[in-house]
Amino acid sequence: MNQKLYMVSLGPGDAELLTLKALNAFKASDVICVPTKSEDNSFNKSISYKIVQDALTLLDMKKTIIPVYSPMHFVYEDWVNEAKVILEATQKYQTVSFVTLGDAGVYSSIYYLLDIIKKKDTALYDSCEVIAGVTSFSAASAQSKKALCLGDEALSIKPINPRSEVHTTEILMRPKIGMDTTSLGEGDFYTYENMYLKDAKTTPSKIERVKKYMTLFIKYAQRD
Ligand SMILES: C[S@@+](CC[C@H](N)C(=O)[O-])C[C@H]1O[C@@H](n2cnc3c(N)ncnc32)[C@H](O)[C@@H]1O
């Protein structure tokens, strides 16, 4: 059985802010794993559950929902238990979605879960697809008709209550064609060129010279 796992970003709350990729992942899934903070596995307090139900209504579909108890205490053992529920689901069903609020790349537990899943089932990890979504702050900016960054401004996202030293991910955009990238510094760089377009290319390092305007660099935060 070729198992498939989707990590689906739900956007900030409105099902209309789900992507087509998210809806297609739900369509393809046999079950959808939905986090809940309730110990009794009820969904009374789960925003994610409401979005998933709204999405299934839009799709005019019914899917089995598997609750994933997620106390959000930032405890490794909890992530192990959450990953266990997802792994068990993939042993029973061929295609499984797990959902996360906003965009998966921003303060979501999915990368803690994926680290654990990678150790327990590399093939499943390799088959896993993370679906990008609308962040809470993109939606907030749109609601208020206020740009997040204009002209030469930068954008900063910070944890209000950090538990340890704050490391920063830098997103570097709007390069000049032909520019030498030495000045961008060193670190855990990825280069993304023409994403989703013709000649799309992702390089897991910093390219030396910019060839296309549609190039963005991410220097990922230092992680152990
Ligand atoms: C664990 S982070 C998840 C962020 C999410 N992955 C994103 O892309 O926006 C939770 C924080 O996101 C912000 N947030 C997420 N959804 C929101 C919403 N619907 N309204 C306001 N803030 C929201 C709040 O600051 C909240 O404390």
PDB file of C-alpha atoms and ligand atoms in Angstrom:
ATOM      1  CA  MET A   1       0.000   0.000   0.000  1.00  0.00           C
ATOM      2  CA  ASN A   2       1.479   3.366  -1.049  1.00  0.00           C
ATOM      3  CA  GLN A   3       0.606   5.611   1.846  1.00  0.00           C
ATOM      4  CA  LYS A   4       0.265   9.338   1.402  1.00  0.00           C
ATOM      5  CA  LEU A   5       0.230  11.978   4.095  1.00  0.00           C
ATOM      6  CA  TYR A   6      -0.872  15.569   3.537  1.00  0.00           C
ATOM      7  CA  MET A   7      -0.059  18.265   6.065  1.00  0.00           C
ATOM      8  CA  VAL A   8      -2.768  20.765   5.167  1.00  0.00           C
ATOM      9  CA  SER A   9      -2.705  24.467   6.065  1.00  0.00           C
ATOM     10  CA  LEU A  10      -6.226  25.661   6.851  1.00  0.00           C
ATOM     11  CA  GLY A  11      -5.777  29.431   6.704  1.00  0.00           C
ATOM     12  CA  PRO A  12      -6.863  31.704   9.569  1.00  0.00           C
ATOM     13  CA  GLY A  13     -10.495  30.661  10.047  1.00  0.00           C
ATOM     14  CA  ASP A  14     -12.642  31.239   6.970  1.00  0.00           C
ATOM     15  CA  ALA A  15     -13.094  28.166   4.757  1.00  0.00           C
ATOM     16  CA  GLU A  16     -13.044  30.513   1.738  1.00  0.00           C
ATOM     17  CA  LEU A  17      -9.358  31.114   2.547  1.00  0.00           C
ATOM     18  CA  LEU A  18      -8.537  27.442   1.980  1.00  0.00           C
ATOM     19  CA  THR A  19      -6.502  26.740  -1.142  1.00  0.00           C
ATOM     20  CA  LEU A  20      -7.623  24.479  -3.988  1.00  0.00           C
ATOM     21  CA  LYS A  21      -4.677  22.245  -3.078  1.00  0.00           C
ATOM     22  CA  ALA A  22      -6.095  21.914   0.462  1.00  0.00           C
ATOM     23  CA  LEU A  23      -9.548  21.006  -0.883  1.00  0.00           C
ATOM     24  CA  ASN A  24      -7.998  18.500  -3.299  1.00  0.00           C
ATOM     25  CA  ALA A  25      -6.052  16.929  -0.422  1.00  0.00           C
ATOM     26  CA  PHE A  26      -9.323  16.527   1.525  1.00  0.00           C
ATOM     27  CA  LYS A  27     -10.996  15.025  -1.548  1.00  0.00           C
ATOM     28  CA  ALA A  28      -8.143  12.528  -1.917  1.00  0.00           C
ATOM     29  CA  SER A  29      -8.003  11.629   1.784  1.00  0.00           C
ATOM     30  CA  ASP A  30      -9.669   8.623   3.367  1.00  0.00           C
ATOM     31  CA  VAL A  31      -9.516  10.318   6.769  1.00  0.00           C
ATOM     32  CA  ILE A  32      -8.692  13.755   8.143  1.00  0.00           C
ATOM     33  CA  CYS A  33      -6.775  14.025  11.427  1.00  0.00           C
ATOM     34  CA  VAL A  34      -7.851  17.136  13.320  1.00  0.00           C
ATOM     35  CA  PRO A  35      -6.114  18.507  16.438  1.00  0.00           C
ATOM     36  CA  THR A  36      -8.157  19.218  19.552  1.00  0.00           C
ATOM     37  CA  LYS A  37      -7.152  20.734  22.873  1.00  0.00           C
ATOM     38  CA  SER A  38      -9.922  18.752  24.624  1.00  0.00           C
ATOM     39  CA  GLU A  39      -8.665  15.738  26.551  1.00  0.00           C
ATOM     40  CA  ASP A  40     -11.919  13.879  25.849  1.00  0.00           C
ATOM     41  CA  ASN A  41     -11.199  14.226  22.098  1.00  0.00           C
ATOM     42  CA  SER A  42     -14.304  16.365  21.570  1.00  0.00           C
ATOM     43  CA  PHE A  43     -14.123  19.226  19.111  1.00  0.00           C
ATOM     44  CA  ASN A  44     -16.047  21.828  21.149  1.00  0.00           C
ATOM     45  CA  LYS A  45     -13.046  24.170  21.245  1.00  0.00           C
ATOM     46  CA  SER A  46     -11.442  23.235  17.913  1.00  0.00           C
ATOM     47  CA  ILE A  47     -11.296  26.016  15.316  1.00  0.00           C
ATOM     48  CA  SER A  48      -9.632  23.549  12.938  1.00  0.00           C
ATOM     49  CA  TYR A  49     -12.619  21.180  13.189  1.00  0.00           C
ATOM     50  CA  LYS A  50     -15.012  23.980  12.247  1.00  0.00           C
ATOM     51  CA  ILE A  51     -12.939  24.903   9.173  1.00  0.00           C
ATOM     52  CA  VAL A  52     -12.694  21.248   8.096  1.00  0.00           C
ATOM     53  CA  GLN A  53     -16.462  20.800   8.500  1.00  0.00           C
ATOM     54  CA  ASP A  54     -17.092  23.978   6.464  1.00  0.00           C
ATOM     55  CA  ALA A  55     -14.702  22.685   3.783  1.00  0.00           C
ATOM     56  CA  LEU A  56     -16.487  19.315   3.640  1.00  0.00           C
ATOM     57  CA  THR A  57     -19.831  21.130   3.312  1.00  0.00           C
ATOM     58  CA  LEU A  58     -18.379  23.153   0.402  1.00  0.00           C
ATOM     59  CA  LEU A  59     -17.139  19.918  -1.174  1.00  0.00           C
ATOM     60  CA  ASP A  60     -20.458  18.189  -0.397  1.00  0.00           C
ATOM     61  CA  MET A  61     -18.487  15.289   1.057  1.00  0.00           C
ATOM     62  CA  LYS A  62     -18.329  13.319   4.272  1.00  0.00           C
ATOM     63  CA  LYS A  63     -14.994  12.081   5.648  1.00  0.00           C
ATOM     64  CA  THR A  64     -14.024  10.196   8.776  1.00  0.00           C
ATOM     65  CA  ILE A  65     -12.440  12.605  11.248  1.00  0.00           C
ATOM     66  CA  ILE A  66      -9.769  11.348  13.650  1.00  0.00           C
ATOM     67  CA  PRO A  67      -9.188  13.537  16.721  1.00  0.00           C
ATOM     68  CA  VAL A  68      -5.556  14.235  17.639  1.00  0.00           C
ATOM     69  CA  TYR A  69      -5.215  15.386  21.241  1.00  0.00           C
ATOM     70  CA  SER A  70      -2.899  18.420  21.059  1.00  0.00           C
ATOM     71  CA  PRO A  71      -2.576  20.113  24.466  1.00  0.00           C
ATOM     72  CA  MET A  72      -0.175  22.754  23.054  1.00  0.00           C
ATOM     73  CA  HIS A  73       2.113  22.657  26.096  1.00  0.00           C
ATOM     74  CA  PHE A  74       5.223  22.507  23.927  1.00  0.00           C
ATOM     75  CA  VAL A  75       6.179  19.114  25.365  1.00  0.00           C
ATOM     76  CA  TYR A  76       8.066  16.577  23.229  1.00  0.00           C
ATOM     77  CA  GLU A  77       6.038  13.631  24.614  1.00  0.00           C
ATOM     78  CA  ASP A  78       2.831  15.273  23.382  1.00  0.00           C
ATOM     79  CA  TRP A  79       4.234  15.545  19.851  1.00  0.00           C
ATOM     80  CA  VAL A  80       5.264  11.856  20.033  1.00  0.00           C
ATOM     81  CA  ASN A  81       1.673  10.945  20.966  1.00  0.00           C
ATOM     82  CA  GLU A  82       0.263  13.149  18.192  1.00  0.00           C
ATOM     83  CA  ALA A  83       2.624  11.608  15.620  1.00  0.00           C
ATOM     84  CA  LYS A  84       1.560   8.155  16.871  1.00  0.00           C
ATOM     85  CA  VAL A  85      -2.102   8.887  16.076  1.00  0.00           C
ATOM     86  CA  ILE A  86      -1.135  10.055  12.569  1.00  0.00           C
ATOM     87  CA  LEU A  87       1.130   7.032  11.999  1.00  0.00           C
ATOM     88  CA  GLU A  88      -1.633   4.661  13.147  1.00  0.00           C
ATOM     89  CA  ALA A  89      -4.061   6.365  10.758  1.00  0.00           C
ATOM     90  CA  THR A  90      -1.649   5.846   7.853  1.00  0.00           C
ATOM     91  CA  GLN A  91      -1.360   2.158   8.746  1.00  0.00           C
ATOM     92  CA  LYS A  92      -5.148   1.783   8.498  1.00  0.00           C
ATOM     93  CA  TYR A  93      -5.896   4.144   5.619  1.00  0.00           C
ATOM     94  CA  GLN A  94      -4.017   4.839   2.402  1.00  0.00           C
ATOM     95  CA  THR A  95      -4.373   8.630   2.259  1.00  0.00           C
ATOM     96  CA  VAL A  96      -4.429  10.771   5.375  1.00  0.00           C
ATOM     97  CA  SER A  97      -4.577  14.523   5.958  1.00  0.00           C
ATOM     98  CA  PHE A  98      -3.486  16.284   9.124  1.00  0.00           C
ATOM     99  CA  VAL A  99      -4.518  19.919   9.461  1.00  0.00           C
ATOM    100  CA  THR A 100      -2.958  23.017  10.969  1.00  0.00           C
ATOM    101  CA  LEU A 101      -4.203  26.603  11.300  1.00  0.00           C
ATOM    102  CA  GLY A 102      -2.924  29.453   9.122  1.00  0.00           C
ATOM    103  CA  ASP A 103       0.160  28.408   7.189  1.00  0.00           C
ATOM    104  CA  ALA A 104       2.179  25.340   8.206  1.00  0.00           C
ATOM    105  CA  GLY A 105       5.449  27.266   7.939  1.00  0.00           C
ATOM    106  CA  VAL A 106       4.564  29.728  10.718  1.00  0.00           C
ATOM    107  CA  TYR A 107       4.656  28.507  14.342  1.00  0.00           C
ATOM    108  CA  SER A 108       2.933  25.222  13.533  1.00  0.00           C
ATOM    109  CA  SER A 109       3.662  21.948  15.338  1.00  0.00           C
ATOM    110  CA  ILE A 110       3.699  20.028  12.047  1.00  0.00           C
ATOM    111  CA  TYR A 111       7.486  20.207  11.715  1.00  0.00           C
ATOM    112  CA  TYR A 112       7.952  18.721  15.201  1.00  0.00           C
ATOM    113  CA  LEU A 113       5.569  15.954  14.137  1.00  0.00           C
ATOM    114  CA  LEU A 114       7.329  15.476  10.792  1.00  0.00           C
ATOM    115  CA  ASP A 115      10.710  15.104  12.545  1.00  0.00           C
ATOM    116  CA  ILE A 116       9.244  12.248  14.600  1.00  0.00           C
ATOM    117  CA  ILE A 117       7.461  10.716  11.579  1.00  0.00           C
ATOM    118  CA  LYS A 118      10.713  10.839   9.582  1.00  0.00           C
ATOM    119  CA  LYS A 119      12.478   8.761  12.258  1.00  0.00           C
ATOM    120  CA  LYS A 120       9.665   6.188  12.475  1.00  0.00           C
ATOM    121  CA  ASP A 121       8.680   5.861   8.791  1.00  0.00           C
ATOM    122  CA  THR A 122      11.038   7.421   6.254  1.00  0.00           C
ATOM    123  CA  ALA A 123       8.952   6.306   3.255  1.00  0.00           C
ATOM    124  CA  LEU A 124       5.881   8.034   4.674  1.00  0.00           C
ATOM    125  CA  TYR A 125       7.923  11.163   5.391  1.00  0.00           C
ATOM    126  CA  ASP A 126       9.208  11.169   1.795  1.00  0.00           C
ATOM    127  CA  SER A 127       5.665  10.832   0.438  1.00  0.00           C
ATOM    128  CA  CYS A 128       4.372  13.604   2.686  1.00  0.00           C
ATOM    129  CA  GLU A 129       3.244  16.840   1.064  1.00  0.00           C
ATOM    130  CA  VAL A 130       2.923  20.078   3.020  1.00  0.00           C
ATOM    131  CA  ILE A 131       0.199  22.336   1.624  1.00  0.00           C
ATOM    132  CA  ALA A 132       0.823  26.048   2.062  1.00  0.00           C
ATOM    133  CA  GLY A 133      -1.924  28.327   3.338  1.00  0.00           C
ATOM    134  CA  VAL A 134      -2.926  31.894   4.080  1.00  0.00           C
ATOM    135  CA  THR A 135      -1.266  33.186   7.256  1.00  0.00           C
ATOM    136  CA  SER A 136      -3.178  35.036   9.960  1.00  0.00           C
ATOM    137  CA  PHE A 137      -1.148  38.169   9.288  1.00  0.00           C
ATOM    138  CA  SER A 138      -1.736  38.095   5.498  1.00  0.00           C
ATOM    139  CA  ALA A 139      -5.467  37.903   6.229  1.00  0.00           C
ATOM    140  CA  ALA A 140      -5.201  40.667   8.865  1.00  0.00           C
ATOM    141  CA  SER A 141      -3.377  42.959   6.433  1.00  0.00           C
ATOM    142  CA  ALA A 142      -6.015  42.342   3.762  1.00  0.00           C
ATOM    143  CA  GLN A 143      -8.854  42.959   6.239  1.00  0.00           C
ATOM    144  CA  SER A 144      -7.405  46.357   7.193  1.00  0.00           C
ATOM    145  CA  LYS A 145      -6.299  47.243   3.650  1.00  0.00           C
ATOM    146  CA  LYS A 146      -2.787  47.934   5.006  1.00  0.00           C
ATOM    147  CA  ALA A 147       0.354  46.605   3.314  1.00  0.00           C
ATOM    148  CA  LEU A 148       2.718  44.475   5.404  1.00  0.00           C
ATOM    149  CA  CYS A 149       5.729  45.903   3.581  1.00  0.00           C
ATOM    150  CA  LEU A 150       6.114  48.504   0.865  1.00  0.00           C
ATOM    151  CA  GLY A 151       9.096  49.893  -1.037  1.00  0.00           C
ATOM    152  CA  ASP A 152      12.216  49.499   1.105  1.00  0.00           C
ATOM    153  CA  GLU A 153      10.433  48.336   4.273  1.00  0.00           C
ATOM    154  CA  ALA A 154      11.180  44.984   5.937  1.00  0.00           C
ATOM    155  CA  LEU A 155       8.699  42.652   7.653  1.00  0.00           C
ATOM    156  CA  SER A 156       9.354  41.188  11.085  1.00  0.00           C
ATOM    157  CA  ILE A 157       7.474  38.355  12.836  1.00  0.00           C
ATOM    158  CA  LYS A 158       8.333  37.782  16.507  1.00  0.00           C
ATOM    159  CA  PRO A 159       7.187  35.398  19.259  1.00  0.00           C
ATOM    160  CA  ILE A 160       5.719  37.530  22.095  1.00  0.00           C
ATOM    161  CA  ASN A 161       6.750  35.034  24.804  1.00  0.00           C
ATOM    162  CA  PRO A 162       9.909  33.251  23.654  1.00  0.00           C
ATOM    163  CA  ARG A 163      10.967  30.237  25.735  1.00  0.00           C
ATOM    164  CA  SER A 164      14.607  30.490  24.727  1.00  0.00           C
ATOM    165  CA  GLU A 165      17.019  32.533  22.597  1.00  0.00           C
ATOM    166  CA  VAL A 166      15.248  33.835  19.485  1.00  0.00           C
ATOM    167  CA  HIS A 167      16.739  32.715  16.173  1.00  0.00           C
ATOM    168  CA  THR A 168      15.537  34.414  13.012  1.00  0.00           C
ATOM    169  CA  THR A 169      14.554  33.133   9.581  1.00  0.00           C
ATOM    170  CA  GLU A 170      15.275  35.724   6.901  1.00  0.00           C
ATOM    171  CA  ILE A 171      13.311  35.923   3.682  1.00  0.00           C
ATOM    172  CA  LEU A 172      15.166  37.888   1.025  1.00  0.00           C
ATOM    173  CA  MET A 173      13.170  39.142  -1.931  1.00  0.00           C
ATOM    174  CA  ARG A 174      13.380  41.409  -4.965  1.00  0.00           C
ATOM    175  CA  PRO A 175      16.996  40.769  -6.045  1.00  0.00           C
ATOM    176  CA  LYS A 176      18.613  42.451  -9.058  1.00  0.00           C
ATOM    177  CA  ILE A 177      19.286  40.209 -12.058  1.00  0.00           C
ATOM    178  CA  GLY A 178      23.037  39.511 -12.273  1.00  0.00           C
ATOM    179  CA  MET A 179      23.737  40.378  -8.629  1.00  0.00           C
ATOM    180  CA  ASP A 180      26.466  38.550  -6.726  1.00  0.00           C
ATOM    181  CA  THR A 181      24.913  37.061  -3.573  1.00  0.00           C
ATOM    182  CA  THR A 182      28.040  37.184  -1.358  1.00  0.00           C
ATOM    183  CA  SER A 183      26.610  40.173   0.522  1.00  0.00           C
ATOM    184  CA  LEU A 184      23.607  38.088   1.672  1.00  0.00           C
ATOM    185  CA  GLY A 185      25.873  36.276   4.135  1.00  0.00           C
ATOM    186  CA  GLU A 186      26.062  32.587   5.002  1.00  0.00           C
ATOM    187  CA  GLY A 187      23.730  30.131   6.745  1.00  0.00           C
ATOM    188  CA  ASP A 188      21.075  27.514   6.021  1.00  0.00           C
ATOM    189  CA  PHE A 189      20.085  29.062   2.688  1.00  0.00           C
ATOM    190  CA  TYR A 190      17.615  27.787   0.118  1.00  0.00           C
ATOM    191  CA  THR A 191      17.089  29.482  -3.249  1.00  0.00           C
ATOM    192  CA  TYR A 192      13.676  29.329  -4.937  1.00  0.00           C
ATOM    193  CA  GLU A 193      13.534  30.332  -8.622  1.00  0.00           C
ATOM    194  CA  ASN A 194      10.358  30.622 -10.735  1.00  0.00           C
ATOM    195  CA  MET A 195       8.282  28.649  -8.217  1.00  0.00           C
ATOM    196  CA  TYR A 196       5.350  26.826  -9.861  1.00  0.00           C
ATOM    197  CA  LEU A 197       6.352  28.411 -13.208  1.00  0.00           C
ATOM    198  CA  LYS A 198       8.276  27.126 -16.220  1.00  0.00           C
ATOM    199  CA  ASP A 199      11.885  26.240 -15.245  1.00  0.00           C
ATOM    200  CA  ALA A 200      11.010  26.201 -11.529  1.00  0.00           C
ATOM    201  CA  LYS A 201      14.061  25.313  -9.458  1.00  0.00           C
ATOM    202  CA  THR A 202      14.746  24.904  -5.755  1.00  0.00           C
ATOM    203  CA  THR A 203      18.388  24.831  -4.663  1.00  0.00           C
ATOM    204  CA  PRO A 204      19.182  23.807  -1.062  1.00  0.00           C
ATOM    205  CA  SER A 205      21.873  26.511  -0.795  1.00  0.00           C
ATOM    206  CA  LYS A 206      22.493  30.093  -1.922  1.00  0.00           C
ATOM    207  CA  ILE A 207      23.082  30.455  -5.669  1.00  0.00           C
ATOM    208  CA  GLU A 208      26.117  32.645  -6.427  1.00  0.00           C
ATOM    209  CA  ARG A 209      24.535  34.916  -9.010  1.00  0.00           C
ATOM    210  CA  VAL A 210      20.893  35.866  -9.599  1.00  0.00           C
ATOM    211  CA  LYS A 211      19.587  34.895 -13.019  1.00  0.00           C
ATOM    212  CA  LYS A 212      15.886  35.664 -12.657  1.00  0.00           C
ATOM    213  CA  TYR A 213      13.876  38.361 -10.893  1.00  0.00           C
ATOM    214  CA  MET A 214      11.467  35.669  -9.631  1.00  0.00           C
ATOM    215  CA  THR A 215      14.051  34.431  -7.135  1.00  0.00           C
ATOM    216  CA  LEU A 216      13.700  34.393  -3.399  1.00  0.00           C
ATOM    217  CA  PHE A 217      16.159  33.275  -0.771  1.00  0.00           C
ATOM    218  CA  ILE A 218      15.274  31.902   2.648  1.00  0.00           C
ATOM    219  CA  LYS A 219      17.981  31.768   5.283  1.00  0.00           C
ATOM    220  CA  TYR A 220      16.352  29.387   7.773  1.00  0.00           C
ATOM    221  CA  ALA A 221      16.778  29.984  11.498  1.00  0.00           C
ATOM    222  CA  GLN A 222      19.607  28.059  13.137  1.00  0.00           C
ATOM    223  CA  ARG A 223      18.072  24.856  14.586  1.00  0.00           C
ATOM    224  CA  ASP A 224      19.735  21.987  16.466  1.00  0.00           C
TER     225      ASP A 224
HETATM  226  C1  LIG B   1       0.535  28.858  16.852  1.00  0.00           C
HETATM  227  S1  LIG B   1       0.407  30.367  15.971  1.00  0.00           S
HETATM  228  C2  LIG B   1      -0.115  29.778  14.423  1.00  0.00           C
HETATM  229  C3  LIG B   1       0.116  30.774  13.296  1.00  0.00           C
HETATM  230  C4  LIG B   1      -0.446  30.287  11.992  1.00  0.00           C
HETATM  231  N1  LIG B   1       0.244  29.111  11.531  1.00  0.00           N
HETATM  232  C5  LIG B   1      -0.390  31.360  10.918  1.00  0.00           C
HETATM  233  O1  LIG B   1       0.059  31.070   9.795  1.00  0.00           O
HETATM  234  O2  LIG B   1      -0.865  32.461  11.148  1.00  0.00           O
HETATM  235  C6  LIG B   1      -1.060  31.039  16.676  1.00  0.00           C
HETATM  236  C7  LIG B   1      -1.064  32.537  16.626  1.00  0.00           C
HETATM  237  O3  LIG B   1      -1.412  32.967  15.310  1.00  0.00           O
HETATM  238  C8  LIG B   1      -2.214  34.144  15.372  1.00  0.00           C
HETATM  239  N2  LIG B   1      -3.523  33.784  14.764  1.00  0.00           N
HETATM  240  C9  LIG B   1      -3.813  32.640  14.106  1.00  0.00           C
HETATM  241  N3  LIG B   1      -5.077  32.661  13.629  1.00  0.00           N
HETATM  242  C10 LIG B   1      -5.586  33.860  13.984  1.00  0.00           C
HETATM  243  C11 LIG B   1      -6.849  34.478  13.811  1.00  0.00           C
HETATM  244  N4  LIG B   1      -7.843  33.863  13.160  1.00  0.00           N
HETATM  245  N5  LIG B   1      -7.015  35.731  14.314  1.00  0.00           N
HETATM  246  C12 LIG B   1      -6.010  36.361  14.965  1.00  0.00           C
HETATM  247  N6  LIG B   1      -4.805  35.813  15.181  1.00  0.00           N
HETATM  248  C13 LIG B   1      -4.600  34.577  14.704  1.00  0.00           C
HETATM  249  C14 LIG B   1      -2.337  34.501  16.842  1.00  0.00           C
HETATM  250  O4  LIG B   1      -1.287  35.387  17.167  1.00  0.00           O
HETATM  251  C15 LIG B   1      -2.090  33.153  17.518  1.00  0.00           C
HETATM  252  O5  LIG B   1      -1.603  33.333  18.844  1.00  0.00           O
END
